[in-house]
Amino acid sequence: LNSIIAAAVTVFLSVVLGAPAGYALARYAFRGADAFKLLVLLTRAFPLAILALPLAVAFIRVGLYDSPVGVALMHTVLALPFAVLVTQSLFMGIPRELEEAAWVFGCSPIQAF
């Protein structure tokens, strides 16, 4: 049951946080987009041991150590860069015309998303 809770929370948080970031990277040109992409890629380059010790100390202090929510947050931190990159490539494959057609039919930007 704890594994199912941790997995469900991880998937939910990764999609909720990663999809808007991937959408922004795919659809909008803004200052710092390349730096943001580089930072997302650099987080995948760090060994897990470098991240594990500070996060374990922080989780012990907060009281999330050895709990399903703590495990889910840790997995979310590790899965979020992957979610951003995957959703960015997904949104780049969807034509902008579909989004514009949704706006023509009265959808708000969030509904078109």
PDB file of C-alpha atoms in Angstrom:
ATOM      1  CA  LEU A   1       0.000   0.000   0.000  1.00  0.00           C
ATOM      2  CA  ASN A   2       2.858   2.375   0.827  1.00  0.00           C
ATOM      3  CA  SER A   3       4.440   1.731  -2.566  1.00  0.00           C
ATOM      4  CA  ILE A   4       1.165   2.474  -4.352  1.00  0.00           C
ATOM      5  CA  ILE A   5       0.735   5.713  -2.401  1.00  0.00           C
ATOM      6  CA  ALA A   6       4.305   6.806  -3.139  1.00  0.00           C
ATOM      7  CA  ALA A   7       3.975   5.923  -6.825  1.00  0.00           C
ATOM      8  CA  ALA A   8       0.636   7.714  -7.216  1.00  0.00           C
ATOM      9  CA  VAL A   9       1.878  10.880  -5.505  1.00  0.00           C
ATOM     10  CA  THR A  10       5.078  10.808  -7.576  1.00  0.00           C
ATOM     11  CA  VAL A  11       3.236  10.465 -10.885  1.00  0.00           C
ATOM     12  CA  PHE A  12       0.722  13.164  -9.949  1.00  0.00           C
ATOM     13  CA  LEU A  13       3.350  15.694  -8.845  1.00  0.00           C
ATOM     14  CA  SER A  14       5.645  14.945 -11.788  1.00  0.00           C
ATOM     15  CA  VAL A  15       2.878  15.527 -14.322  1.00  0.00           C
ATOM     16  CA  VAL A  16       1.398  18.567 -12.562  1.00  0.00           C
ATOM     17  CA  LEU A  17       4.795  20.263 -12.258  1.00  0.00           C
ATOM     18  CA  GLY A  18       6.511  18.914 -15.374  1.00  0.00           C
ATOM     19  CA  ALA A  19       3.815  19.470 -17.998  1.00  0.00           C
ATOM     20  CA  PRO A  20       3.555  23.279 -17.621  1.00  0.00           C
ATOM     21  CA  ALA A  21       7.351  23.580 -17.663  1.00  0.00           C
ATOM     22  CA  GLY A  22       7.591  21.411 -20.772  1.00  0.00           C
ATOM     23  CA  TYR A  23       4.786  23.376 -22.411  1.00  0.00           C
ATOM     24  CA  ALA A  24       6.542  26.676 -21.693  1.00  0.00           C
ATOM     25  CA  LEU A  25       9.822  25.399 -23.097  1.00  0.00           C
ATOM     26  CA  ALA A  26       8.136  24.066 -26.243  1.00  0.00           C
ATOM     27  CA  ARG A  27       5.792  26.945 -27.042  1.00  0.00           C
ATOM     28  CA  TYR A  28       7.364  30.179 -25.788  1.00  0.00           C
ATOM     29  CA  ALA A  29      10.644  31.896 -26.529  1.00  0.00           C
ATOM     30  CA  PHE A  30      11.811  33.653 -23.385  1.00  0.00           C
ATOM     31  CA  ARG A  31      15.077  34.934 -22.045  1.00  0.00           C
ATOM     32  CA  GLY A  32      16.816  32.201 -20.114  1.00  0.00           C
ATOM     33  CA  ALA A  33      15.096  29.265 -21.831  1.00  0.00           C
ATOM     34  CA  ASP A  34      18.413  27.769 -22.899  1.00  0.00           C
ATOM     35  CA  ALA A  35      19.842  28.206 -19.405  1.00  0.00           C
ATOM     36  CA  PHE A  36      16.764  26.528 -17.938  1.00  0.00           C
ATOM     37  CA  LYS A  37      17.119  23.582 -20.330  1.00  0.00           C
ATOM     38  CA  LEU A  38      20.775  23.281 -19.367  1.00  0.00           C
ATOM     39  CA  LEU A  39      19.918  23.318 -15.659  1.00  0.00           C
ATOM     40  CA  VAL A  40      17.322  20.603 -16.183  1.00  0.00           C
ATOM     41  CA  LEU A  41      19.896  18.478 -17.996  1.00  0.00           C
ATOM     42  CA  LEU A  42      22.550  19.148 -15.351  1.00  0.00           C
ATOM     43  CA  THR A  43      20.301  17.788 -12.622  1.00  0.00           C
ATOM     44  CA  ARG A  44      20.362  14.446 -14.448  1.00  0.00           C
ATOM     45  CA  ALA A  45      24.182  14.537 -14.412  1.00  0.00           C
ATOM     46  CA  PHE A  46      24.547  14.579 -10.607  1.00  0.00           C
ATOM     47  CA  PRO A  47      25.142  11.249  -8.903  1.00  0.00           C
ATOM     48  CA  LEU A  48      22.351  10.249  -6.541  1.00  0.00           C
ATOM     49  CA  ALA A  49      24.745  10.063  -3.592  1.00  0.00           C
ATOM     50  CA  ILE A  50      25.365  13.817  -3.801  1.00  0.00           C
ATOM     51  CA  LEU A  51      21.633  14.516  -3.507  1.00  0.00           C
ATOM     52  CA  ALA A  52      20.765  11.762  -1.039  1.00  0.00           C
ATOM     53  CA  LEU A  53      22.609  12.948   2.068  1.00  0.00           C
ATOM     54  CA  PRO A  54      21.335  16.558   2.176  1.00  0.00           C
ATOM     55  CA  LEU A  55      17.803  15.457   1.362  1.00  0.00           C
ATOM     56  CA  ALA A  56      17.893  12.733   4.027  1.00  0.00           C
ATOM     57  CA  VAL A  57      19.017  15.276   6.638  1.00  0.00           C
ATOM     58  CA  ALA A  58      16.282  17.704   5.555  1.00  0.00           C
ATOM     59  CA  PHE A  59      13.626  14.959   5.631  1.00  0.00           C
ATOM     60  CA  ILE A  60      14.710  13.888   9.137  1.00  0.00           C
ATOM     61  CA  ARG A  61      14.430  17.484  10.377  1.00  0.00           C
ATOM     62  CA  VAL A  62      10.999  17.966   8.816  1.00  0.00           C
ATOM     63  CA  GLY A  63       9.706  14.559   9.894  1.00  0.00           C
ATOM     64  CA  LEU A  64       9.219  13.052   6.442  1.00  0.00           C
ATOM     65  CA  TYR A  65      11.935  10.429   6.758  1.00  0.00           C
ATOM     66  CA  ASP A  66      10.709   6.868   6.195  1.00  0.00           C
ATOM     67  CA  SER A  67       7.197   7.906   5.193  1.00  0.00           C
ATOM     68  CA  PRO A  68       5.330   7.375   1.911  1.00  0.00           C
ATOM     69  CA  VAL A  69       5.109  11.125   1.341  1.00  0.00           C
ATOM     70  CA  GLY A  70       8.860  11.522   1.858  1.00  0.00           C
ATOM     71  CA  VAL A  71       9.592   8.708  -0.582  1.00  0.00           C
ATOM     72  CA  ALA A  72       7.181  10.247  -3.086  1.00  0.00           C
ATOM     73  CA  LEU A  73       8.822  13.669  -2.787  1.00  0.00           C
ATOM     74  CA  MET A  74      12.259  12.161  -3.301  1.00  0.00           C
ATOM     75  CA  HIS A  75      11.119  10.255  -6.379  1.00  0.00           C
ATOM     76  CA  THR A  76       9.408  13.403  -7.680  1.00  0.00           C
ATOM     77  CA  VAL A  77      12.639  15.371  -7.352  1.00  0.00           C
ATOM     78  CA  LEU A  78      14.434  12.702  -9.349  1.00  0.00           C
ATOM     79  CA  ALA A  79      11.668  12.263 -11.962  1.00  0.00           C
ATOM     80  CA  LEU A  80      10.859  15.940 -12.545  1.00  0.00           C
ATOM     81  CA  PRO A  81      13.705  16.708 -15.004  1.00  0.00           C
ATOM     82  CA  PHE A  82      12.731  13.633 -17.011  1.00  0.00           C
ATOM     83  CA  ALA A  83       9.071  14.723 -17.000  1.00  0.00           C
ATOM     84  CA  VAL A  84       9.986  18.221 -18.200  1.00  0.00           C
ATOM     85  CA  LEU A  85      12.089  16.904 -21.075  1.00  0.00           C
ATOM     86  CA  VAL A  86       9.517  14.310 -22.138  1.00  0.00           C
ATOM     87  CA  THR A  87       6.595  16.750 -22.061  1.00  0.00           C
ATOM     88  CA  GLN A  88       8.635  19.360 -23.917  1.00  0.00           C
ATOM     89  CA  SER A  89       9.281  16.948 -26.782  1.00  0.00           C
ATOM     90  CA  LEU A  90       5.638  15.861 -26.682  1.00  0.00           C
ATOM     91  CA  PHE A  91       4.364  19.434 -27.011  1.00  0.00           C
ATOM     92  CA  MET A  92       6.863  20.164 -29.780  1.00  0.00           C
ATOM     93  CA  GLY A  93       5.250  17.359 -31.790  1.00  0.00           C
ATOM     94  CA  ILE A  94       1.760  18.879 -31.511  1.00  0.00           C
ATOM     95  CA  PRO A  95       1.085  21.525 -34.183  1.00  0.00           C
ATOM     96  CA  ARG A  96       0.350  25.043 -32.983  1.00  0.00           C
ATOM     97  CA  GLU A  97      -2.611  25.112 -35.344  1.00  0.00           C
ATOM     98  CA  LEU A  98      -4.515  22.727 -33.080  1.00  0.00           C
ATOM     99  CA  GLU A  99      -4.067  25.115 -30.180  1.00  0.00           C
ATOM    100  CA  GLU A 100      -5.118  28.080 -32.329  1.00  0.00           C
ATOM    101  CA  ALA A 101      -8.188  26.160 -33.493  1.00  0.00           C
ATOM    102  CA  ALA A 102      -9.161  25.570 -29.876  1.00  0.00           C
ATOM    103  CA  TRP A 103      -8.893  29.326 -29.233  1.00  0.00           C
ATOM    104  CA  VAL A 104     -11.097  30.024 -32.271  1.00  0.00           C
ATOM    105  CA  PHE A 105     -13.766  27.701 -30.844  1.00  0.00           C
ATOM    106  CA  GLY A 106     -13.761  29.602 -27.562  1.00  0.00           C
ATOM    107  CA  CYS A 107     -11.349  27.667 -25.366  1.00  0.00           C
ATOM    108  CA  SER A 108      -9.310  29.532 -22.819  1.00  0.00           C
ATOM    109  CA  PRO A 109      -5.525  29.067 -22.886  1.00  0.00           C
ATOM    110  CA  ILE A 110      -5.798  26.564 -20.036  1.00  0.00           C
ATOM    111  CA  GLN A 111      -8.511  24.609 -21.852  1.00  0.00           C
ATOM    112  CA  ALA A 112      -6.433  24.618 -25.026  1.00  0.00           C
ATOM    113  CA  PHE A 113      -3.491  23.304 -23.000  1.00  0.00           C
TER     114      PHE A 113
END
